[in-house]
Structures are given as structure tokens and as C-alpha cells.
Amino acid sequence: MSAIATNGVVPAGGAYYMISRSLGPEFGGAVGLCFYLGTTFAGSMYILGTIEILLNYIIPNPTVFPEGESAMSNNMRVYGTCCLLLMALVVFVGVKYVNKLALVFLACVVLSIMATYAGVIKTAIEAPEFNICLLGNRSLNNKMFVMCAKTVTEKNVTEFTELWHIFCKPNATCDDYFDLNNLTEIRAVPGLLSGVIKDNLWGNYGPAGTYLEKINQPSVQAQESSSHMDQPYVFNDIATYFTLLVGIYFPSVTGIMAGSNRSGDLRDAQRSIPTGTIMAILTTSILYISCVVLFGACIEGVVLRDKFGYSVKNNPVIGILAWPSPWVIVIGSFFSCCGAGLQSLTGAPRLLQAIARDGIIPFLQVFGHGKANGEPTWALLLTVGICEIGILIASLDAVAPILSMFFLMCYLFVNLACAVQTLLRTPNWRPRFKFYHWTLSFLGMSLCLSLMFICSWYYALVAMVIAGCLYKYIEYRGAVKEWGDGIRGLSLNAARYALIRLEEVPLHTKNWRPQLLVLCKLDSELGVKHPRLLTFTSQLKAGKGLTIVSSVLEGTYMTRGNEAKAGEKNLKAAMAAEKMKGFSHVVVSSNMRDGFSLLIQSAGLGGMKHNAVLMAWPAGGGQAHDSLGRRNFIETVRETTAAQQALLVAKNIDHFPSNQDRLMEGTIDVWWIVHDGGMLMLLPFLLSQHKVWRKCKMRIFTVAHMEDNSIQMKKDLQMFLYQLRLDAVVEVVEMHESDISAFTYEKTLVMEQRSQLLKQMQLSRTEREREIQSITDVSRGSIKRKKLPGSPSLNNLCLPEHEAQLIHDRNTASHSTTNDRDAKATADRVHMTWTKDKLVNERNRHREGLGVKDIFNMRPEWENLSQTNVRRMHTAVKLNEVVLIKSRKSQLVLLNMPGPPKNKKGDDNYMEFLEVLMDGLDRVLLVRGGGREVITIYS
């Protein structure tokens, strides 16, 4: 404690302040409150001690309650409450009066100690004239008789004494033990040189209600009488054993912390606390050890075990040793307990006030206020209330172990704080007190923990449970404080060690879980554009593993640095709203593409790096007007593939359920087209662990061709799922090789037409977006338009290639005859929205225009379409039709995400393929594996 106290300024709070600043607010608050309770119950114990001395030795016959079984306890409650109110009034008036009274009390204590040592010296010369009466080897209470004899002879007349009348009935029938044993009178204090210390070296414990018997004294045993408790024997009032006595004795040394509790009132706490505490320890240690040895050397053992001095005419045992009078000890003990009680009532409210002012426990903040001069009025009222609880117990032996637990816990954590700070070797650890070592701190900590269980194991457990509950309460509900504590430094060291260990050995498949990098977009006000992306992340992660939520701002860090910090703050707030644990990071880059690339490459640290990227499907991803967002998306797909990271893309993320929703039915459908390491299998299982998706069933669809054995495929997949311990329904969907429909040709036509326009038209960005949007909208309208009467349905249009070619030739011929006929075309035709009038207008608006011949060269012709694109579009259309039939009403659809084209010329086509694949589905999660197995059948 001296080392911690000299490592900086120690304001009000004492031990609490030192522990909290060394071990953090959680430990500090929990142990500080336990220490406060210990100090408060210490006040109860000292007041009970004061009243016990008052009622036993100063006013032996209290008049509040008559004699009875519980009269003493009730009297202690009444007098103790009055004494508590009187002491509280003194403390309320001001601490300066307590300090003045402390000098008076200290003088009385010093006088009583000097009287004790003087009495010890006197016993070496002459033993005090205090005798005890023994019947056999049993000690008798001489308060009820004067002469230690059965009979007395006066003037040749033998008469029975008071003792005989107590043990014998009027018909001369006496107690058997009284008849068989003689009465013996011995010195209560044989003296320093008597050699009685030999008999007192060894313990003599016993249960409650047993006789106090002198060792090595002859005695004849007799049959016990049923009324022996009414006879004037001295009994053990409680069961005595070593651990209990340690708990009762320990509070006598807890006063050494009284100075540190009042650290706010000290002129130089760094100097006063170490000096005062060490001197207090040395002084009390010398006094206690010397007194134990001297008492054992001077006083009979049977008298030492007489708690209230019944065998010495109701005098305190130490009083009969003191010189010149037992009253010196009585008065000294009385004022000593009064002073200690006042010190407790002074220190405990200040300790509570310091805890309340730190604000780490919300419901205690009212106790941080007080009078204008800083006196803790409200804290004093609470202290008086808790102290009254201890007084109502009305038993020193029951209260002492309670406060022993709290004090021992405080000492334990003071030692722990010193050890942690020493081992961490933080730069701020520079105590002026140099006589310390971490091994001594650990030794002291071990002794404190041992003593807790030695004194009372059940009280120790209760104290630990109270401290644990307070710790968790402060952790979850308390204010966030950063005091540079040692626990945080310990966490940093542990994190560094764990990160280094993670990199030493590659991650096993059994330990794989998605460590997500969530790519968010911020709106103009730096708010999260799609909060449901964070909701879905929390549902997928369930608080496990690594989550990094990040975003990119365009510009330079010099100009947008503050905005980046504000965006990071908004991300943290959004994560807290979704109760999601993780990290947030906002970077500033010259463009979005480079920013996302930077995050994918460098996010995370060491072994704690992300292995999967989660992002939302770009708004207007399939539209021509968002070409920049489309390019950024495809580049992100390419970079995650190059980095061997998994990619999750959520379409219609704003339609995903919130954490408050409960999906009571429905399915999570997995379309397992390509084996991607098991990502598609694992993600639904992780989602089903969350309460939102818990009642959704999992279905797995796989696609079979004509040459595949569908029945065997289903059996194999069911066995595979059984070995993976996954519960899912398996369905095999057969896709027949059908002819390419006109609908497929037209979708491919629109796709290539748009790509050609983007390459050839040299328009400004705004104009390009407007014109291309009009082309796309009209083209899509022509495709989705209802069929005219008499024209075939597109769904049933599955024509051979030569028939499709004939239709194409006829349509092409009609298109080239005149532009007026374009308006009368059927739904099987694609309309060109470019006319001569539009061309003239564009040539007038731009220096570099396109010739009429160039425009008409762009007209759609099916024979010029890329057959690769046609086949891919055919696959996408057919698969989409099957998915719609099976999974239109499912809660979530998981699809394999095809890889991006190697040639960047096909980027626009790639987005169209994906759009067609997901067309008509509400909630879709595209999944692309990272190139490694993420799920295993082995345990």
C-alpha cells in the first residue's frame, strides 16, 4: 500500500482510490464498496464493544429490560442505537471535533496500556489478590457467593456456606459432582515468574455450553445433572476453535487503515499514509504480541478463557492484571471503542462519497453530495442505517467475522494492485517507496485469501459473491472510465500474446467462423445508410468472433479527418444500438474503390484479421446509370477473390428482419450449385442460433442434369448433412437441356446494347446517365409488357435455333424497311429509342457527335450476339425460374455467387447475369467462398 500511495497524489478515498486507479473502476468499485461495508460494520462492532463494557462493568444492572434470556441482547440494541445516534451527531457537526476527541481517547488508551505493563511488572514482585474458586477442576462464578468452601466453622459451630445451599437441596440431597470433589481456591494471576506459561502454550477449545476446567487439576467425574446450567459454573458461551478466534481477533488490527480512509483530509497523503500505516503496524504488532506472551505468562488459563471475568467477581480479566486498578482498563477500553467507532463513522461516509463522485455506480450518485464544506451528509445517513443493522445483531462474535471478510478482501486487492503494477512495469509506475517486491505482494495476497476461508468459509463465499455481483454491475451499467489502470495494461499484454500465438499455428477448420469486415456506406450526414446490414451482422455473429465495421470517405484526410472521426463515432453508436460487439473504422481515400481495397488488405491485426467481407448489393446495381458503383462493386469482388476471402452480398438488405422481429415460420433456402468449402452450409446454421431465425427450417437444393442420378445425389447429400450434424431438408432439382428462348436472346440483346452504347457515346456523365436510363427503361418495358393477342407467350417460347433465326431475319427486315413500323412491333421485338430527331439534337449539343450511319450500325441483331453470353444468360434465366418456383416464399435465399469475369469488358454483362439470377426474390444472400474448407465432418 505504501508503494501505491507514493505513486502519485492520493485524494479522498484512500484504499478505494488506490485500488481503483491501479486495477480499474470495476475492481475498484466492487472492492471499494466491500471496504465501505467493512468499515461500516466495524463501527457497529466498536459501538457494541462500548455498550458491552458499559453494561457488564460500568452499569451492571440495566433497567430498560428486566433479567431474562434475551435481556442482555435487547439492552445492547437499545443502548447501542442511542450511542450510534450520539456519535453520528458528533460526526455531523464536523470532523474537527472528532479529531479533538481522538486525542482524549488516545490518552486513555495509552494510560490503559501503561497500566497493563505496570501490572505485569508488579506480578513479578507480588501477585494481585484475586483468587478463583474451583470445584474439582471446574471454575465457579464467584459473583453468587463469597466464601469458597462447603462449610464454615465459627465458635465450634459448623455451618453450611452459600455454595452448599446452591448445590444442595433443603433435604440435604446434594449434587453428585459437588459431593465427590473438593473446593480449591487458587490465584487468578500467579505472576510472571510462576511458570504458568507452560500450561498456557497449548490450545484448549470446546463447544458452547462446556465447563471451563483447569488443566492438570484432579477431578472425579459424576453423572451430569439436568439442572447444571443453573449452577454457578463458568461456561463457554460460544463454540471455540482456532479459525473462529482468528476471525474475532482480526478486526483488532484493521484500524491500521483508518488513516488512509481519511486521505482527503491529510496535508501530504503521499508522506503521511506510508509513515502512519507502517508505524501503526509496527506499534500494534509489538503491543499485541507482547501482550499475548505476557498474559499467558501471568494469568491462569482457566481465567484467560473466562470471557467476561465471572470467576474474578465480574472484573475484566486484563483489569485484574493492571495496576493500580481494574477501572483503568475499563475506562481505557470504553473510550478506545468510542474512538474507534467515531473513526469508522468518519471514514466510511468519505469512502462512499469518493465512490459516488467517481460516478462508476449510477444509483450511488446522490451520496456524492454533502454540505457546503464538503462533509458527506447523505453518505453519513446511509452509513448510520447500515451500522444500525450491525447493532441489531447485538453480538460482537457474530459481527466480527463479517467485517473481517471485507477488510481481508480489501487487503488482498491492495496486494494484487501492487503486484500487477510491478510486473507490468508501466512507465507511470514510479513509487517513492522502494521497499516492495511482487513476490511479497503475492504472498500477502495468498495469506489474505487463506485467512478469509480460515475465519469463515461461508462468509468468505458471501463476500466474494457480493464483490462479483458489484463487479458485473459496474461492468455493464457503470460509467466508462479510463484511469490507466493495470488491468487494462494486463489486457493489452494478454492481447499481444494471444495475437502472436494465433499467427504461429494456422487456423483449423473446426475453429473457423466468419470474421467479418462489414463495408458500410455513410450518407451525407455521416449516418449509416443501411442499418439493417449491422442488424444482419449481429444475427450472423451472435457476439462471437471478430467484426470490423468500416466505411470510406472520398477526399483527403487533411480536409475530412474530423468527418472520419464523426463517422466512426456514428458507426459505434449504430453498433451499440444493435448490441453488436466489434470495432469501427473509417478511412479517407481519393476514391471509394481505393478505400475499400485498402480496408480489404489491411483491416485487422496479426492473427485477428477478417476472413470474410459483407456488403450490400449496390443500389441500382443492374442499372446503367450507376456505372461507377457497379465498377466499384466488381472490383471489390475481384479483390476479395484475390485475397482468398469469402464474400457475402445481401440484396434488399433493408427488407431483412430486425432484432426485435421473430420469424415464426418459413425456411432458409440454400441453392448449392457449386461446392465452395461449405460456406453455404455453415451460414444458415449460424443464423439459426439467433432468436430471430431460430424457428426457420433449413432447405438445401442442388441441381442435377439429365445424365445425373438424382436419387443417388439426394442420398449422398443427406448422408453428408448427417455427418455435418446439420438438420435440413434436401431436394434435388432437375434442369433439362432446353432450347434457348427468345426471352433469353432479348435479355442478352439489351445487355450488349447497353454496353455498346456506353462505349460509343461520348456524353457527359449526367447526360449519359439520363440517356442510358431511358434506353434501359424502355427496353425493360418492352420485355415485361404483356403479350399482344395472338402472339405466343415468352415462357412457352422454346424454339430451335433455325426457327429462332427465321424470326430474327423477319424482324430485322421489317426493322430496316422503315422507322415508322418500329412503333407497331410486337412484344418479341426490342425497340430502339434513338431517332433522327434525337440524333440531330445531340449533334447540336456536342462538338463530337455520332453520325446517322454509326447509330444505325448499333441496331440489335441476334446473329451478332456473343454465344457465350447467350448461354450464360440462358443458365441464369432457367435457374431463376426454378428458384422462383421453389423459394419465392422463403425467408432467405442463399445462392452461390459466380466469379467475376477476367476480362473487364464483361463487367456490365456480369452484373446483368447476377440481376437476372436474383430477379423476383426478396431477401437474397450471395455467397462466394474464400477457397478453403470452413466446415468438417470430424469432431
Coordinates of N, CA, C and O in Angstrom, one line a residue, residues 520-523 525-534 549 567 570-572 574-575:
C520 N -19.7 -0.6 -45.0 CA -20.9 0.2 -44.9 C -20.7 1.5 -45.7 O -19.6 1.9 -46.0
K521 N -21.8 2.1 -46.1 CA -21.8 3.4 -46.7 C -22.5 4.4 -45.8 O -23.5 4.1 -45.1
L522 N -21.9 5.6 -45.8 CA -22.4 6.7 -45.0 C -23.1 7.7 -45.9 O -22.7 7.9 -47.0
D523 N -24.2 8.2 -45.3 CA -25.0 9.2 -46.1 C -24.3 10.6 -46.0 O -23.3 10.7 -45.4
E525 N -25.0 13.0 -44.1 CA -24.9 13.4 -42.7 C -24.1 12.5 -41.9 O -24.1 12.5 -40.7
L526 N -23.3 11.6 -42.6 CA -22.4 10.6 -42.0 C -23.1 9.6 -41.1 O -22.5 9.0 -40.2
G527 N -24.4 9.4 -41.4 CA -25.1 8.3 -40.8 C -25.0 7.0 -41.6 O -24.7 7.0 -42.8
V528 N -25.3 5.9 -40.9 CA -25.2 4.6 -41.6 C -26.4 4.5 -42.6 O -27.5 4.7 -42.3
K529 N -26.0 4.3 -43.9 CA -27.0 4.2 -44.9 C -27.9 3.0 -44.8 O -29.1 3.1 -45.1
H530 N -27.4 1.9 -44.5 CA -28.2 0.6 -44.3 C -28.0 0.0 -42.9 O -27.1 -0.8 -42.8
P531 N -28.7 0.5 -41.9 CA -28.5 0.0 -40.6 C -28.8 -1.5 -40.5 O -28.3 -2.2 -39.6
R532 N -29.7 -2.0 -41.4 CA -30.0 -3.5 -41.3 C -28.8 -4.3 -41.6 O -28.8 -5.5 -41.3
L533 N -27.8 -3.8 -42.3 CA -26.6 -4.5 -42.5 C -25.9 -4.9 -41.2 O -25.4 -6.0 -41.0
L534 N -25.9 -3.9 -40.3 CA -25.4 -4.2 -38.9 C -26.3 -5.2 -38.2 O -25.8 -6.0 -37.4
V549 N -16.5 -3.0 -38.6 CA -17.5 -2.2 -39.4 C -16.7 -1.0 -39.9 O -16.2 -0.2 -39.2
G567 N -17.8 10.0 -38.4 CA -18.4 8.8 -39.0 C -18.1 7.6 -38.1 O -19.0 6.7 -38.0
N570 N -20.4 7.6 -35.3 CA -21.8 7.2 -35.7 C -21.8 5.7 -35.9 O -22.8 5.1 -35.5
L571 N -20.8 5.1 -36.4 CA -20.7 3.7 -36.6 C -20.8 3.0 -35.2 O -21.5 2.0 -35.0
K572 N -20.0 3.5 -34.2 CA -20.1 2.9 -32.9 C -21.5 3.0 -32.3 O -21.9 2.1 -31.6
A574 N -24.3 3.2 -33.9 CA -25.2 2.2 -34.6 C -24.9 0.8 -34.1 O -25.9 0.0 -34.0
M575 N -23.7 0.5 -33.9 CA -23.3 -0.9 -33.4 C -23.9 -1.1 -32.0 O -24.4 -2.2 -31.7

